[in-house]
mmCIF file of C-alpha atoms and ligand atoms in Angstrom:
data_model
loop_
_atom_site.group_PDB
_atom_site.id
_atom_site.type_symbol
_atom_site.label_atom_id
_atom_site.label_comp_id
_atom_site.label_asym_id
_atom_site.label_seq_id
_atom_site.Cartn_x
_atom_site.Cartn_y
_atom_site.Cartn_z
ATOM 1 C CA UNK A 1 20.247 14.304 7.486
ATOM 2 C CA UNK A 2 20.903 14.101 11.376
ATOM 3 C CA UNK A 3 23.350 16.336 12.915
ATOM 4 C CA UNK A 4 24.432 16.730 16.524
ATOM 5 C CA UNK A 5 26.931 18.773 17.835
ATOM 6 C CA UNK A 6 28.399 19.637 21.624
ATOM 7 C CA UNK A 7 31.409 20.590 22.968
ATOM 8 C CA UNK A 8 33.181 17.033 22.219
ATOM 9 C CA UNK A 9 31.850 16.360 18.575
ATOM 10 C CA UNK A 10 29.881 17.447 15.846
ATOM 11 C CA UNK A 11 28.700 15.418 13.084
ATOM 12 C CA UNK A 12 27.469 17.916 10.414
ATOM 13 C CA UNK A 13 26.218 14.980 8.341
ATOM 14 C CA UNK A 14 29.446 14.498 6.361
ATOM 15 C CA UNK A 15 32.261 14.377 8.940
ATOM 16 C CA UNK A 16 33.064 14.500 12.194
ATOM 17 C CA UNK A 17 34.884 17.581 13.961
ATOM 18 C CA UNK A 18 36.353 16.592 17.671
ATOM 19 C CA UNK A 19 38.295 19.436 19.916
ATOM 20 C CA UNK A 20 41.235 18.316 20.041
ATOM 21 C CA UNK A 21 41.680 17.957 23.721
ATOM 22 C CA UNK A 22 45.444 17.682 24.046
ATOM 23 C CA UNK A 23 44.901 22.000 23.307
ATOM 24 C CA UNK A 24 42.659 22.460 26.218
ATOM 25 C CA UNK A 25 42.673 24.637 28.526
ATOM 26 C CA UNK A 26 44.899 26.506 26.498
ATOM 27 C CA UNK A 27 43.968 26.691 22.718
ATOM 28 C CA UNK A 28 40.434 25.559 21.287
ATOM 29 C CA UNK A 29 41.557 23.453 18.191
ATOM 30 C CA UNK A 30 39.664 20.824 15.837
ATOM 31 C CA UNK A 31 40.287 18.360 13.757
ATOM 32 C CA UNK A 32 37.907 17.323 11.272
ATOM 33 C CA UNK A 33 38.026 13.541 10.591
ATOM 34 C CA UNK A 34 36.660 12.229 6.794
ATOM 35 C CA UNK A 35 38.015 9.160 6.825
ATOM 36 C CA UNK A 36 38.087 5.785 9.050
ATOM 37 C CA UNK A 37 41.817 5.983 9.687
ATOM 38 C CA UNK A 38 41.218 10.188 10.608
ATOM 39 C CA UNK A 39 38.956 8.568 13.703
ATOM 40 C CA UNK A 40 41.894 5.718 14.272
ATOM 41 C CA UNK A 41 44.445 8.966 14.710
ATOM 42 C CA UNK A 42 41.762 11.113 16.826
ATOM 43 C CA UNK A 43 41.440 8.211 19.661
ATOM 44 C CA UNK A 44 45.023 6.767 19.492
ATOM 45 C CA UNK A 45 46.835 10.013 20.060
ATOM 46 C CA UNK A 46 44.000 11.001 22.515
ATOM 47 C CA UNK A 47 42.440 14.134 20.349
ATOM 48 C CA UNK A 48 39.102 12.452 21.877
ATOM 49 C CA UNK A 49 39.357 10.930 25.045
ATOM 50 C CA UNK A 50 37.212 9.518 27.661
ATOM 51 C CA UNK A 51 35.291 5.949 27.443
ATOM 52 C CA UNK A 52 31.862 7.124 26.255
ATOM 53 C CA UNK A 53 33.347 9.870 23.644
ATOM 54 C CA UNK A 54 35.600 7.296 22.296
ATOM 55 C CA UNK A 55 32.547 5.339 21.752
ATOM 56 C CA UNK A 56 30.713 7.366 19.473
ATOM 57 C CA UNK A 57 33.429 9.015 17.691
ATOM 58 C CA UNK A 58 34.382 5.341 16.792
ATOM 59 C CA UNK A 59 30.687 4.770 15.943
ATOM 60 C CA UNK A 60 30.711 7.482 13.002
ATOM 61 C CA UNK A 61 34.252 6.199 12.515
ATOM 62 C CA UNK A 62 32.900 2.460 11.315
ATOM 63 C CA UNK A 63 30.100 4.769 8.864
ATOM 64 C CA UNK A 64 33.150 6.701 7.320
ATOM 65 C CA UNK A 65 34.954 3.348 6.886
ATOM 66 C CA UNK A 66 32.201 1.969 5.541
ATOM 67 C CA UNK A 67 30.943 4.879 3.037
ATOM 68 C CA UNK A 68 34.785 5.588 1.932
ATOM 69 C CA UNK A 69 34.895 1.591 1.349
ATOM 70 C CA UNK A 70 31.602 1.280 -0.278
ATOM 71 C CA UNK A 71 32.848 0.940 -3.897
ATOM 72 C CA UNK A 72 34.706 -1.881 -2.899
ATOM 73 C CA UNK A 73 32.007 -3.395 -1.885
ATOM 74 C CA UNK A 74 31.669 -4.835 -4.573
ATOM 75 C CA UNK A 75 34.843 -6.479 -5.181
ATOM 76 C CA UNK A 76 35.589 -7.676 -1.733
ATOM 77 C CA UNK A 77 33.264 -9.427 0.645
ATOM 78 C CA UNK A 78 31.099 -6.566 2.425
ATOM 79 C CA UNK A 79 32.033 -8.818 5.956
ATOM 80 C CA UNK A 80 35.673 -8.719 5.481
ATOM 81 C CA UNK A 81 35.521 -4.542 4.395
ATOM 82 C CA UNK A 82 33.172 -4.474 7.717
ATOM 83 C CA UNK A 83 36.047 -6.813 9.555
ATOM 84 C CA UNK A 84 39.272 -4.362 8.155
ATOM 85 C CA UNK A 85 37.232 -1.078 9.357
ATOM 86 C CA UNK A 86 36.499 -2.620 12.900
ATOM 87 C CA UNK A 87 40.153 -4.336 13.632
ATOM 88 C CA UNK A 88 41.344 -1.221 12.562
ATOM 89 C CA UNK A 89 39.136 1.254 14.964
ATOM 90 C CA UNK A 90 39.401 -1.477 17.728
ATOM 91 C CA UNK A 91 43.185 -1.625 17.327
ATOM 92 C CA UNK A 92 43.296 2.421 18.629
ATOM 93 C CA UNK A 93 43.238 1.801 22.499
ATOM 94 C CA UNK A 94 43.020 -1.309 24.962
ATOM 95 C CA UNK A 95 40.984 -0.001 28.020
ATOM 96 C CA UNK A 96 37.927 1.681 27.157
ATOM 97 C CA UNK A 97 35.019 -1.359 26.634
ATOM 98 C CA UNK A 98 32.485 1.392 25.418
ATOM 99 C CA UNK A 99 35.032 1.659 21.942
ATOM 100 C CA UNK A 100 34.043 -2.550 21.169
ATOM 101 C CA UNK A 101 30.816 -2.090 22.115
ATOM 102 C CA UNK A 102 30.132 0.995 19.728
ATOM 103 C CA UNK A 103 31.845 -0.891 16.756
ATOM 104 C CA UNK A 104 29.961 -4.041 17.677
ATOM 105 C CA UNK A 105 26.710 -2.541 17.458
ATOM 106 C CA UNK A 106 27.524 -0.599 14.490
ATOM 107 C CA UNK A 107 28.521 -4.085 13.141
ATOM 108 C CA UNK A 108 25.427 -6.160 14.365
ATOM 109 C CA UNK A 109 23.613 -3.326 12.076
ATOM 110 C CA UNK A 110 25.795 -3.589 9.263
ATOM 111 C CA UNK A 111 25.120 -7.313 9.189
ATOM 112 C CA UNK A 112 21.293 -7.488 9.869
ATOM 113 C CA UNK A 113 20.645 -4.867 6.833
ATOM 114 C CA UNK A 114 23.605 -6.055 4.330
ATOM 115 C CA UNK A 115 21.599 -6.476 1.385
ATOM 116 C CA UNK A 116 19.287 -2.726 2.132
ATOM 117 C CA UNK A 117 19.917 -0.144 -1.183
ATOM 118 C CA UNK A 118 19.621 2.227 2.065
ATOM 119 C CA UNK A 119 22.726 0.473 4.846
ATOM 120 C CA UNK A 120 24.496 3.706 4.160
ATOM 121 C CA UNK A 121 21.728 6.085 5.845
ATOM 122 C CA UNK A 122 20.817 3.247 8.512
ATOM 123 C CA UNK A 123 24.539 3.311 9.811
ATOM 124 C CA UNK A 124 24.815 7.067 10.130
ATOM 125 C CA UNK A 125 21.596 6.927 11.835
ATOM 126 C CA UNK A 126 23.133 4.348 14.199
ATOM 127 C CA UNK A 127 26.446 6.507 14.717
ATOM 128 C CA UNK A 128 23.635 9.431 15.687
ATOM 129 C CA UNK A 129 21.422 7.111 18.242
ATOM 130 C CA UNK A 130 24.954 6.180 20.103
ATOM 131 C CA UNK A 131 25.758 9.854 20.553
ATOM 132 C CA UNK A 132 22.386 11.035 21.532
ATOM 133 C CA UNK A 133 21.668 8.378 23.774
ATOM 134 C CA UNK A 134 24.873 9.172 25.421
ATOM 135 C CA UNK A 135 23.672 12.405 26.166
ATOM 136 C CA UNK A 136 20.359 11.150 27.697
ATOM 137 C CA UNK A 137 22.149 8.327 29.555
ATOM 138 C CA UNK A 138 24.055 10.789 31.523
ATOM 139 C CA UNK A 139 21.259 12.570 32.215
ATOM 140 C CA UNK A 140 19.485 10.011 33.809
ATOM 141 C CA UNK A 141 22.757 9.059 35.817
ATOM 142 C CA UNK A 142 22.836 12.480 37.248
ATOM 143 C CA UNK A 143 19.481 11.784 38.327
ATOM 144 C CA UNK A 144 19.765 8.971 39.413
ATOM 145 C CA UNK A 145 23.338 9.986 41.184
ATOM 146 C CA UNK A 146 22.431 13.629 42.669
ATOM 147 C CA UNK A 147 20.347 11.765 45.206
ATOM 148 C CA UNK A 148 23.731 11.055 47.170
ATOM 149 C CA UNK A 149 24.738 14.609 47.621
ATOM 150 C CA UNK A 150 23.104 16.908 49.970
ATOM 151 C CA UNK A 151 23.165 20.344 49.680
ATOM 152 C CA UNK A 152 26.304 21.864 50.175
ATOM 153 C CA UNK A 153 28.808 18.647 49.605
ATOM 154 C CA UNK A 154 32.120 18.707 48.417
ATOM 155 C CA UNK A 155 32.969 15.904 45.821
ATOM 156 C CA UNK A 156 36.642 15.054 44.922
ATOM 157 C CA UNK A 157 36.874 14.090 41.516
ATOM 158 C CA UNK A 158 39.894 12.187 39.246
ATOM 159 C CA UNK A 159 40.687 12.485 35.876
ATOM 160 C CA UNK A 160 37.697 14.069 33.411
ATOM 161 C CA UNK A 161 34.463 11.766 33.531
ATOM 162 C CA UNK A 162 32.792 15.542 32.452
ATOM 163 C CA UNK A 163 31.061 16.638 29.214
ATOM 164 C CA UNK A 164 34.534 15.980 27.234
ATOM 165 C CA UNK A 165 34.722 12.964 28.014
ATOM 166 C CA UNK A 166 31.694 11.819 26.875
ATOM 167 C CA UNK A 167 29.105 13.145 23.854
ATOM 168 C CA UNK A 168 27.535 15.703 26.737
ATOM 169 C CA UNK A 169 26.954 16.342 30.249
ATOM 170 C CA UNK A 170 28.969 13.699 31.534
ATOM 171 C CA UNK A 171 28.979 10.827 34.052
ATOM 172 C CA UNK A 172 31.043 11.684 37.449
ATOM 173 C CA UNK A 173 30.294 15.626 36.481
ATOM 174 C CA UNK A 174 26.874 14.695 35.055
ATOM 175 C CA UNK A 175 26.522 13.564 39.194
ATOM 176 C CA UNK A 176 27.562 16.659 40.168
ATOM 177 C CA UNK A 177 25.266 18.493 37.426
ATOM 178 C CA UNK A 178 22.372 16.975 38.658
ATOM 179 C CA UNK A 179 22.797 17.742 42.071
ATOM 180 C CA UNK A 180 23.006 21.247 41.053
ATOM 181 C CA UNK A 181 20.337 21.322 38.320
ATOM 182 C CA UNK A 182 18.248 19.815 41.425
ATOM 183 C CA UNK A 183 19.006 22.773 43.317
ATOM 184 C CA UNK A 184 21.865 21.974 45.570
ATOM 185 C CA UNK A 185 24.886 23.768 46.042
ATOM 186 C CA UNK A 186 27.729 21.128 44.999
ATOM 187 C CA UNK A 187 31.655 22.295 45.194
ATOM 188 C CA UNK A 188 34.148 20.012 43.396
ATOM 189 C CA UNK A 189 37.750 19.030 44.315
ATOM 190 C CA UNK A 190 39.385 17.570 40.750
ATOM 191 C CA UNK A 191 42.791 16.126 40.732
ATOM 192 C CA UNK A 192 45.628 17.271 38.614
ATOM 193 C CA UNK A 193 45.384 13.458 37.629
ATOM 194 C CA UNK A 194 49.399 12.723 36.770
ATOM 195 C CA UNK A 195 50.638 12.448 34.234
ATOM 196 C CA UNK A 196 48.115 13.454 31.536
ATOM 197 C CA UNK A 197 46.778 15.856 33.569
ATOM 198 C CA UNK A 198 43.033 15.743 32.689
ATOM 199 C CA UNK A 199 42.088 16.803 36.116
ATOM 200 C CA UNK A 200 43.863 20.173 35.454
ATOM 201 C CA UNK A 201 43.337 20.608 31.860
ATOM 202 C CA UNK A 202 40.108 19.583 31.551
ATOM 203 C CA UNK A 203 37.662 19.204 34.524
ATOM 204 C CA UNK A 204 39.344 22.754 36.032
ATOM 205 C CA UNK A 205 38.334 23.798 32.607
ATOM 206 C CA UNK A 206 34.803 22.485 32.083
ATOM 207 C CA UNK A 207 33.550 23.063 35.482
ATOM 208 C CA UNK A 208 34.809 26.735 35.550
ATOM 209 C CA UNK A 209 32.997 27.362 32.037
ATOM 210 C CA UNK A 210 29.936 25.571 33.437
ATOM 211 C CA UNK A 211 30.445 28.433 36.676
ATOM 212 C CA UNK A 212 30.746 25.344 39.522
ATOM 213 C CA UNK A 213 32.956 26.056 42.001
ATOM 214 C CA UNK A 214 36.308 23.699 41.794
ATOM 215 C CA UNK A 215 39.382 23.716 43.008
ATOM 216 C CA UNK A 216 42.283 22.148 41.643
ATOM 217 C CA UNK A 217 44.545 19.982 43.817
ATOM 218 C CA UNK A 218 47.535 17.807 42.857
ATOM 219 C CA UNK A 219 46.971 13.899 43.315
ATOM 220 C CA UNK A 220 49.184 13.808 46.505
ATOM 221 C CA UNK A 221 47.380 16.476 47.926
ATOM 222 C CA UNK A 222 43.446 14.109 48.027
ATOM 223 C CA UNK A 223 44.176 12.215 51.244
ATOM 224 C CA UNK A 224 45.253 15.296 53.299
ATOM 225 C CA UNK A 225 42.408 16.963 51.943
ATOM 226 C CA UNK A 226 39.977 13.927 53.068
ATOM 227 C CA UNK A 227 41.753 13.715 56.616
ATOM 228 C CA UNK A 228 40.733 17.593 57.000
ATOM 229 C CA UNK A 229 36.881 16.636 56.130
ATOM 230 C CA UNK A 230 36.528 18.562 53.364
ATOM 231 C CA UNK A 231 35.179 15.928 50.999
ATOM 232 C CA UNK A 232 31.693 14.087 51.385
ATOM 233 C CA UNK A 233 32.085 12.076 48.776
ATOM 234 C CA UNK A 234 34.301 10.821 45.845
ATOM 235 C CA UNK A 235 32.264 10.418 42.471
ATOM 236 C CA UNK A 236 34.946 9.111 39.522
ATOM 237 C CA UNK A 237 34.103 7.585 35.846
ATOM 238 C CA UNK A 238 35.373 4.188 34.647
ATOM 239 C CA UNK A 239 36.444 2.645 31.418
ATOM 240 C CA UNK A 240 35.295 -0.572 31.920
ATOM 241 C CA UNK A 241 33.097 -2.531 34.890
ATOM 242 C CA UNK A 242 34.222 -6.387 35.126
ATOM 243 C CA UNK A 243 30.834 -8.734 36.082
ATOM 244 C CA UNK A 244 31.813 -8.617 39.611
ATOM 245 C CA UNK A 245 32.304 -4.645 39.740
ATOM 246 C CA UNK A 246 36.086 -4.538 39.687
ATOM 247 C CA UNK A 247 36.639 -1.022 38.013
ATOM 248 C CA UNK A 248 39.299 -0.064 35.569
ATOM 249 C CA UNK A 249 39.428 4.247 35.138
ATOM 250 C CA UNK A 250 42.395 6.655 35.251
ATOM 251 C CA UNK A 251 46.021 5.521 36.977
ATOM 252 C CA UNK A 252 45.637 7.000 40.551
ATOM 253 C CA UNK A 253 41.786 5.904 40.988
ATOM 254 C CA UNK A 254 42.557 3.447 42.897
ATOM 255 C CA UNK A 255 44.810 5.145 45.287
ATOM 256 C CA UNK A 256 41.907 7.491 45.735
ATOM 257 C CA UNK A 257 39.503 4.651 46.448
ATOM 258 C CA UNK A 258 42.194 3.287 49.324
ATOM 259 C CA UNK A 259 42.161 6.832 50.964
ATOM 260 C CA UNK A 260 38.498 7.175 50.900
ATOM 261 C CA UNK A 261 37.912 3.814 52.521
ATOM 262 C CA UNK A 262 40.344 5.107 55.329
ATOM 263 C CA UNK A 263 38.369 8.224 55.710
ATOM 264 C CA UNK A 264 35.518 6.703 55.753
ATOM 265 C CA UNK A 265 34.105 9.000 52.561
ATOM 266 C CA UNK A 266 31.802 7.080 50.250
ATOM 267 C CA UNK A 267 33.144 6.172 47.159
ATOM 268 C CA UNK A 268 31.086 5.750 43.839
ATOM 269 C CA UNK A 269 31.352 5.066 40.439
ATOM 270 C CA UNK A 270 29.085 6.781 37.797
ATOM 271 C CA UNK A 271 29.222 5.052 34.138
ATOM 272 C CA UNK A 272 26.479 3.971 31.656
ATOM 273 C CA UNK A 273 25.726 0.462 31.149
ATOM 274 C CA UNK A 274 27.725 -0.123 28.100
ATOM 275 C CA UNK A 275 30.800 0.581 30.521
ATOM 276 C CA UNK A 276 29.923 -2.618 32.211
ATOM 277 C CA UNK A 277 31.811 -5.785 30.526
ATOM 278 C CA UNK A 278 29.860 -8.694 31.808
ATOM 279 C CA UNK A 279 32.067 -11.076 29.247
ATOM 280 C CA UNK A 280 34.968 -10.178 32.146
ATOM 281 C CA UNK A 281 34.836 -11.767 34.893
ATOM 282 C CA UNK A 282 36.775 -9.417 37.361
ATOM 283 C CA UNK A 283 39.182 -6.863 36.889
ATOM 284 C CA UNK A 284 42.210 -9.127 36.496
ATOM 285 C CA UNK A 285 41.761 -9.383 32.889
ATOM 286 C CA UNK A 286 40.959 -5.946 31.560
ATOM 287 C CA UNK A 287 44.134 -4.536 29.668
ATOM 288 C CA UNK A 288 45.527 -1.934 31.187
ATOM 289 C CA UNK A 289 47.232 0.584 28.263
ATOM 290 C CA UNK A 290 50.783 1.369 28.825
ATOM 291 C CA UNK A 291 51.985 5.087 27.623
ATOM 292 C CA UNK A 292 54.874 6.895 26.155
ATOM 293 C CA UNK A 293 57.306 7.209 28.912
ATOM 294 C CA UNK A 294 57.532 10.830 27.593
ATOM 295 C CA UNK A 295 54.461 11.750 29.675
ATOM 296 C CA UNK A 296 56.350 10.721 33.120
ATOM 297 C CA UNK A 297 59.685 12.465 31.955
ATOM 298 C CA UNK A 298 58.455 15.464 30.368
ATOM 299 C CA UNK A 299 55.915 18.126 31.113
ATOM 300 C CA UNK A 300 54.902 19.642 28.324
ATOM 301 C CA UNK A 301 58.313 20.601 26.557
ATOM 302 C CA UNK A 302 60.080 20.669 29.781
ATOM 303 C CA UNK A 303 62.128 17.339 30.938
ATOM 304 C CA UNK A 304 61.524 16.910 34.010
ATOM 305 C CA UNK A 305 63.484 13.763 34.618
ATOM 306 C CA UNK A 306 67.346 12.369 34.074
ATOM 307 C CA UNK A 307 67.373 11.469 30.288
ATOM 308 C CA UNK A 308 67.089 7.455 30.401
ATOM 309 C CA UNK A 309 65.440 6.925 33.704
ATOM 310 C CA UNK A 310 63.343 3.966 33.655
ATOM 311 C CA UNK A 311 59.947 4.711 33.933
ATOM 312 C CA UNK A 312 56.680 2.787 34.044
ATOM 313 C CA UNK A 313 53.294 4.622 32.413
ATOM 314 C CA UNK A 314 50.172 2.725 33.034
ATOM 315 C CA UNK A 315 47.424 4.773 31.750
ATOM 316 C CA UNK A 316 44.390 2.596 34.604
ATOM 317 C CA UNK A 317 44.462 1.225 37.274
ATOM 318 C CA UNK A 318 41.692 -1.360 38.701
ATOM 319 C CA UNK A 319 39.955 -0.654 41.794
ATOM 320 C CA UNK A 320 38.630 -3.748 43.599
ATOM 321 C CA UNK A 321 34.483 -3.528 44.072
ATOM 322 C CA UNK A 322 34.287 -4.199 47.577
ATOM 323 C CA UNK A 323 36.248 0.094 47.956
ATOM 324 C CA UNK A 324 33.084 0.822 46.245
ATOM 325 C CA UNK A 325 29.723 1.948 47.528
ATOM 326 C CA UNK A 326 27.675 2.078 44.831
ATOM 327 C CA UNK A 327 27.713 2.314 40.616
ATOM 328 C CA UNK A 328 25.394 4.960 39.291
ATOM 329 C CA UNK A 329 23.936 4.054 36.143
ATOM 330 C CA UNK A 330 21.010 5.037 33.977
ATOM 331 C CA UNK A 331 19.184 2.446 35.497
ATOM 332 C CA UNK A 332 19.769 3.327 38.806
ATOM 333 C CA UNK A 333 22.507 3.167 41.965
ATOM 334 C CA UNK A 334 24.082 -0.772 41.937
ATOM 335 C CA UNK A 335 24.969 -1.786 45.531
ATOM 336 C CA UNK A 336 27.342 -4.446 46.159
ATOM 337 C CA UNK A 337 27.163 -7.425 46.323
ATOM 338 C CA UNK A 338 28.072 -6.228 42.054
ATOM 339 C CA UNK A 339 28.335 -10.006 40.884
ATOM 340 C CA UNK A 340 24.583 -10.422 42.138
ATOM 341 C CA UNK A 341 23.367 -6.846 41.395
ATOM 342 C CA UNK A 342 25.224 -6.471 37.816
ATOM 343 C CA UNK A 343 23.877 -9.771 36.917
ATOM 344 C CA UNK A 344 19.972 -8.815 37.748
ATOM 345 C CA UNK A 345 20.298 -6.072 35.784
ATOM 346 C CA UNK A 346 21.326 -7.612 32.589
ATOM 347 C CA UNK A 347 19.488 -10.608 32.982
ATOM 348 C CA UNK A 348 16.136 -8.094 32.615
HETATM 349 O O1 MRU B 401 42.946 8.243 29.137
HETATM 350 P P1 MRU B 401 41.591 8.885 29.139
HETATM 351 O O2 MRU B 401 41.636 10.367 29.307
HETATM 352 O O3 MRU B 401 40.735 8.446 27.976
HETATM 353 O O4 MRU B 401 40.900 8.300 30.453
HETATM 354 C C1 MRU B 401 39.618 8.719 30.795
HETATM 355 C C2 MRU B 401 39.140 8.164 32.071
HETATM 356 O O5 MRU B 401 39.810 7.405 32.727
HETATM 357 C C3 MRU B 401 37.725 8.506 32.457
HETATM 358 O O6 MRU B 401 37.605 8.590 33.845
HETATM 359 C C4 MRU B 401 36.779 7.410 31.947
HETATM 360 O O7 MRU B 401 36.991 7.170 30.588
HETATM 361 C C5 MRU B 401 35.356 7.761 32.165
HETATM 362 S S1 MRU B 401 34.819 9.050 31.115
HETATM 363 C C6 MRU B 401 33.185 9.352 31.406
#
């Protein structure tokens, strides 16, 4: 029996616990999901957040649908049980590619080992090689990555591309890890990141428990802070890469992306592969997730705003390729021009 567990997820070889995130920094809560429709709950109301961690929690998510459905196996067609588990898991959030490519590849293995006694044990292993995989893909991007920082760089961050939002170690803070595993000296800037506040809930909260130096600014605070010098470079996750390198991550990425190009502060993107959706042309098509209005009106308990204000919540934004210097991947740093250098890659 496999069993992984980090500060995101365990799978204890019979379900799958998640912190729920919407307690951090404040309370360390779980919720233990046993069921298909528990993992539909954890990502739609955010318990788990973060492309790559939404990608493996959906992963054991299609093996809970399909060992809870498994008796009815054999009174419905195994495809459309497979079908009604993956619609359903798909149907949680819009932006995040990495949550259709877990369930596709968890599919792709359903399919090519129907008719094995044994396609209960080769899923959960799947579920397992998604999550540890993700934790050696961000390695390698922080290896890949620390080679743009020099010893004592500051990096503004947005949002949480850290260890939460991913299986471990992270993608933007995997950057920053490396660096310091490497032996430089690496402060971070993180962004409140209004209005879910992921900047100040979690990455303040990660990094500090991890002992690297951050300090916590509010989003209109990042271009002051670049026009004083104090930032070397920006390093930010994404939720999903179009073929030509058009980005899609948190709602105020893109202003950050706009600033740093006036600053002249390189700006890079650190995501894994499967973050990359070479099916999309450019960034014009990705869905962009619209959110309770609650989260602009209220903080916490506290309204914030007149009652019935209008109010508009996209959760992304899409920052054009040509604000961004480079993509660090597992494979290595992409350079623009992306069409070209995405499309070398995959053709390998
Ligand atoms: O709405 P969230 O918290 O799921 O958004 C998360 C982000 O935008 C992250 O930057 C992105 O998923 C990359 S995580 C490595």
């Amino acid at each position: 029996m496999k069993k992984i567990k980090t500060i995101t997820l365990e799978w204890n070889g019979n379900e799958l616990i998640l912190i729920d995130q919407r307690m951090l920094p404040t309370k360390k809560e779980y919720m233990i999901c046993k069921t298909y429709e528990d993992v539909y709950v954890a990502i739609k109301d955010m318990i788990v957040r973060g492309a790559p961690a939404i990608g493996a929690t959906a992963a054991f998510g299609y093996y809970l649908g399909l060992r809870e459905l498994s008796d009815s196996l054999i009174s419905e067609k195994s495809e459309d049980v497979s079908k009604r588990i993956f619609e359903k898991l798909a149907s949680s959030r819009p932006t995040a590619v990495n949550l259709f490519w877990a369930l596709k590849r968890m599919e792709k293995v359903f399919l090519e080992n129907i008719n094995d006694d044994d396609i209960l044990v080769i899923l959960e292993n799947e579920a397992y090689n998604i999550a540890e995989d993700d934790i050696k893909i961000n390695k390698s991007i922080g290896k890949f990555g620390q080679e743009i920082l020099s010893d004592g760089d500051t990096v503004l961050t947005h949002c949480n591309a850290g260890a939460l939002a991913t299986v471990d170690y992270g993608t933007a803070l995997g950057v920053i890890r490396g660096a310091i595993d490497s032996g430089k000296t690496i402060k971070v800037f993180a962004d409140e990141t209004r209005p879910y506040l992921q900047g100040a809930r979690l990455t303040a909260w990660e990094l500090m428990e991890s002992g690297i130096d951050v300090t916590l600014i509010t989003d209109n605070m990042a271009g002051w802070v670049m026009k004083q010098g104090k930032i070397n470079a920006v390093v930010v996750g994404a939720d999903r890469i179009a073929a030509n390198g058009d980005t899609a991550n948190k709602i105020g990425t893109y202003s950050v992306a706009v600033l740093a190009q006036k600053h002249g502060v390189p700006f890079y993107i650190a995501a894994p592969l499967s973050t990359i959706d070479i099916e999309m042309p450019d960034g014009e098509g990705i869905p962009i997730e619209e959110r309770n209005i609650r989260e602009i009106t209220h903080i916490g308990d506290k309204q914030i705003a007149p009652d019935n204000v209008k109010c508009f919540n996209p959760a992304f934004d899409v920052t054009p390729w040509n604000l961004i210097t480079g993509i660090i991947t597992e494979k290595g740093i992409l350079r623009p021009p992306y069409r070209e250098t995405i499309k070398k890659l995959f053709d390998k």
